[in-house]
Short mmCIF file of C-alpha atoms in Angstrom, two decimals:
data_model
loop_
_atom_site.label_atom_id
_atom_site.label_comp_id
_atom_site.label_asym_id
_atom_site.label_seq_id
_atom_site.Cartn_x
_atom_site.Cartn_y
_atom_site.Cartn_z
CA MET F 1 -11.39 68.72 -14.15
CA HIS F 2 -8.76 66.83 -16.02
CA TYR F 3 -7.63 65.31 -12.70
CA LYS F 4 -11.20 64.06 -12.00
CA ASN F 5 -11.38 62.36 -15.41
CA TYR F 6 -8.07 60.68 -14.75
CA ILE F 7 -9.29 59.35 -11.37
CA LEU F 8 -12.58 58.27 -12.90
CA GLU F 9 -10.70 56.46 -15.67
CA GLU F 10 -8.50 54.74 -13.10
CA ILE F 11 -11.56 53.63 -11.12
CA VAL F 12 -13.17 52.22 -14.27
CA ASN F 13 -9.93 50.39 -15.15
CA LEU F 14 -9.76 49.02 -11.61
CA TYR F 15 -13.36 47.75 -11.87
CA LYS F 16 -12.51 46.15 -15.23
CA ARG F 17 -9.52 44.38 -13.70
CA ILE F 18 -11.62 43.22 -10.75
CA ILE F 19 -14.31 41.85 -13.09
CA ILE F 20 -11.68 40.10 -15.24
CA LEU F 21 -10.10 38.67 -12.10
CA ILE F 22 -13.46 37.42 -10.82
CA PHE F 23 -14.26 35.78 -14.16
CA SER F 24 -10.81 34.24 -14.40
CA LEU F 25 -11.26 32.80 -10.90
CA LEU F 26 -14.78 31.53 -11.63
CA LEU F 27 -13.95 30.09 -15.04
CA PRO F 28 -12.29 26.98 -13.60
CA VAL F 29 -15.31 26.47 -11.35
CA PHE F 30 -17.63 26.52 -14.36
CA SER F 31 -15.38 24.23 -16.38
CA PHE F 32 -14.91 22.01 -13.31
CA ALA F 33 -18.55 21.02 -13.57
CA GLN F 34 -17.68 19.19 -16.79
CA ILE F 35 -15.01 17.04 -15.14
CA GLN F 36 -16.23 13.67 -13.89
CA ILE F 37 -14.66 12.60 -10.61
CA GLY F 38 -15.40 9.31 -8.89
CA PHE F 39 -13.94 7.47 -5.94
CA VAL F 40 -13.34 3.94 -4.72
CA GLN F 41 -13.03 2.54 -1.22
CA SER F 42 -9.74 0.66 -1.34
CA GLU F 43 -10.27 -0.83 2.13
CA ARG F 44 -13.51 -2.38 0.96
CA ILE F 45 -11.88 -3.71 -2.20
CA ARG F 46 -9.11 -5.21 -0.06
CA ALA F 47 -11.70 -6.78 2.26
CA GLU F 48 -14.07 -8.09 -0.42
CA TYR F 49 -11.87 -9.01 -3.37
CA GLU F 50 -11.13 -12.73 -3.12
CA GLU F 51 -7.56 -12.52 -4.45
CA PHE F 52 -6.60 -10.13 -1.65
CA LYS F 53 -8.00 -12.59 0.88
CA GLU F 54 -6.21 -15.53 -0.76
CA ALA F 55 -2.91 -13.65 -0.86
CA GLU F 56 -3.30 -12.68 2.78
CA SER F 57 -4.01 -16.30 3.75
CA GLU F 58 -1.04 -17.51 1.73
CA LEU F 59 1.25 -14.98 3.41
CA GLN F 60 -0.11 -15.86 6.86
CA LEU F 61 0.58 -19.55 6.19
CA GLU F 62 4.13 -18.78 5.04
CA PHE F 63 4.67 -16.56 8.06
CA ARG F 64 3.49 -19.30 10.44
CA LYS F 65 5.88 -21.79 8.80
CA VAL F 66 8.79 -19.38 9.12
CA GLN F 67 7.79 -18.53 12.67
CA PHE F 68 7.64 -22.21 13.63
CA GLU F 69 11.03 -22.87 12.04
CA PHE F 70 12.50 -19.83 13.82
CA GLN F 71 11.05 -20.88 17.17
CA THR F 72 12.49 -24.37 16.73
CA MET F 73 15.93 -22.90 16.03
CA ALA F 74 15.65 -20.46 18.94
CA GLN F 75 14.60 -23.25 21.33
CA ARG F 76 17.54 -25.35 20.19
CA LEU F 77 19.84 -22.37 20.77
CA ASP F 78 18.38 -21.75 24.24
CA SER F 79 18.77 -25.44 25.06
CA LEU F 80 22.41 -25.41 23.96
CA LYS F 81 23.10 -22.30 26.02
CA SER F 82 21.38 -23.82 29.03
CA VAL F 83 23.34 -27.06 28.76
CA PHE F 84 26.54 -25.08 28.29
CA GLU F 85 25.89 -23.00 31.39
CA THR F 86 25.11 -26.00 33.57
CA GLN F 87 28.11 -28.02 32.34
CA ARG F 88 30.58 -25.20 31.84
CA LEU F 89 32.41 -25.64 35.09
CA MET F 90 32.66 -29.40 34.68
CA SER F 91 33.78 -29.29 31.03
CA SER F 92 37.33 -29.19 29.85
CA PRO F 93 38.54 -25.96 28.22
CA GLU F 94 38.56 -27.75 24.87
CA ARG F 95 34.94 -28.91 25.31
CA ARG F 96 33.89 -25.37 26.36
CA ARG F 97 35.47 -23.92 23.19
CA GLU F 98 33.63 -26.51 21.08
CA GLN F 99 30.32 -25.70 22.78
CA GLU F 100 30.94 -21.94 22.47
CA ALA F 101 31.73 -22.41 18.77
CA GLU F 102 28.58 -24.50 18.33
CA ILE F 103 26.50 -21.81 20.09
CA ALA F 104 28.08 -19.02 18.01
CA ASN F 105 27.47 -21.04 14.84
CA LEU F 106 23.81 -21.59 15.73
CA GLU F 107 23.39 -17.90 16.65
CA ASN F 108 24.75 -17.00 13.20
CA GLN F 109 22.35 -19.47 11.60
CA VAL F 110 19.41 -17.95 13.50
CA ASN F 111 20.44 -14.43 12.46
CA ASP F 112 20.97 -15.49 8.86
CA PHE F 113 17.60 -17.24 8.87
CA GLN F 114 15.89 -14.08 10.14
CA THR F 115 17.59 -11.93 7.51
CA GLN F 116 16.91 -14.41 4.71
CA LYS F 117 13.27 -15.00 5.59
CA VAL F 118 11.84 -11.85 7.22
CA GLY F 119 14.41 -9.12 6.63
CA PRO F 120 13.81 -6.15 4.33
CA GLN F 121 15.07 -8.20 1.39
CA GLY F 122 13.82 -11.49 2.82
CA GLU F 123 11.73 -14.13 1.13
CA LEU F 124 8.50 -13.22 2.92
CA TYR F 125 8.84 -9.54 2.03
CA GLN F 126 9.60 -10.41 -1.60
CA LYS F 127 6.63 -12.78 -1.79
CA GLN F 128 4.32 -10.16 -0.27
CA LEU F 129 5.60 -7.55 -2.70
CA GLN F 130 5.09 -9.89 -5.66
CA LEU F 131 1.54 -10.85 -4.65
CA GLU F 132 0.50 -7.28 -3.87
CA THR F 133 1.99 -5.96 -7.11
CA GLN F 134 0.03 -8.48 -9.16
CA ILE F 135 -3.22 -7.67 -7.37
CA ILE F 136 -2.68 -3.90 -7.47
CA GLN F 137 -2.06 -4.13 -11.22
CA LYS F 138 -5.39 -5.93 -11.60
CA VAL F 139 -7.14 -3.32 -9.46
CA GLN F 140 -5.58 -0.57 -11.58
CA ARG F 141 -6.78 -2.25 -14.79
CA ALA F 142 -10.29 -2.54 -13.33
CA VAL F 143 -10.30 1.10 -12.20
CA ASN F 144 -9.09 2.21 -15.64
CA LYS F 145 -11.79 0.19 -17.39
CA VAL F 146 -14.54 1.57 -15.15
CA ALA F 147 -13.23 5.13 -15.62
CA ILE F 148 -13.18 4.80 -19.40
CA ASP F 149 -16.51 2.95 -19.67
CA LYS F 150 -18.33 5.43 -17.42
CA GLY F 151 -16.57 8.57 -18.69
CA TYR F 152 -14.73 9.56 -15.51
CA ASP F 153 -11.72 11.86 -15.75
CA TYR F 154 -10.42 11.10 -12.26
CA ILE F 155 -10.99 8.34 -9.74
CA LEU F 156 -9.72 8.98 -6.22
CA ASP F 157 -9.16 6.68 -3.29
CA SER F 158 -11.55 7.41 -0.44
CA VAL F 159 -8.79 7.08 2.17
CA SER F 160 -8.22 10.84 2.16
CA LEU F 161 -11.66 11.80 0.87
CA LEU F 162 -13.69 13.75 3.41
CA TYR F 163 -16.94 13.55 1.48
CA GLY F 164 -18.04 11.80 -1.66
CA LYS F 165 -21.49 11.78 -3.17
CA PRO F 166 -22.63 8.14 -3.11
CA THR F 167 -23.52 8.26 -6.80
CA HIS F 168 -19.80 8.79 -7.53
CA ASN F 169 -18.74 5.77 -5.46
CA LEU F 170 -17.41 3.31 -8.03
CA THR F 171 -16.32 0.59 -5.61
CA ASP F 172 -19.05 -1.86 -6.64
CA ASP F 173 -18.22 -1.30 -10.32
CA VAL F 174 -14.52 -1.92 -9.69
CA LEU F 175 -15.26 -5.07 -7.66
CA TYR F 176 -17.52 -6.32 -10.45
CA GLU F 177 -14.78 -5.65 -13.01
CA LEU F 178 -12.17 -7.38 -10.84
CA ARG F 179 -14.36 -10.46 -10.53
CA ARG F 180 -14.94 -10.42 -14.27
CA LEU F 181 -11.19 -10.18 -14.93
CA THR F 182 -10.57 -13.05 -12.50
CA ASP F 183 -13.23 -15.18 -14.20
CA GLU F 184 -11.68 -14.47 -17.62
CA THR F 185 -8.24 -15.46 -16.34
CA THR F 186 -9.62 -18.63 -14.72
CA ASN F 187 -11.59 -19.63 -17.83
CA SER F 188 -8.64 -19.06 -20.18
CA ASN F 189 -6.39 -21.35 -18.09
#
């Protein structure tokens, strides 16, 4: 009899632990309902926010200038090499050395130009980084303002979002705030 009471007590304790476990697992679900989560579509912000478009146009213009300058240098190098090859046999050894030195010098200039302009630490990369950083900081300020004004605890980017209820899509609000911030900046200058 004593053994049956012990087993019964153990079963009751097990049920208590299971109930506590279930409640402890469900508690975050119940408290989760109080958390406000929204999302923004960063691709849409990038496509519709005028400063992104302007920065992209500015970078494209810079890239075309650099590309034109590079092509000019590369054509000059190709021309020098071509002339060298056609006149090599007729040139004196001294003239060949001069032409080879000129070609090597121009090749170094072309390589230096590439590194200076489009390399990982190049001017174009630095300019892109600077422009994007400024815009991303503005976007972050706009997202923060919308989150605070509308009482959101978290705002996610929809890039990895599989589903988002349209009422929690804050993209329009963020775009509005960005345009307002841009207007304030323009009016104060």
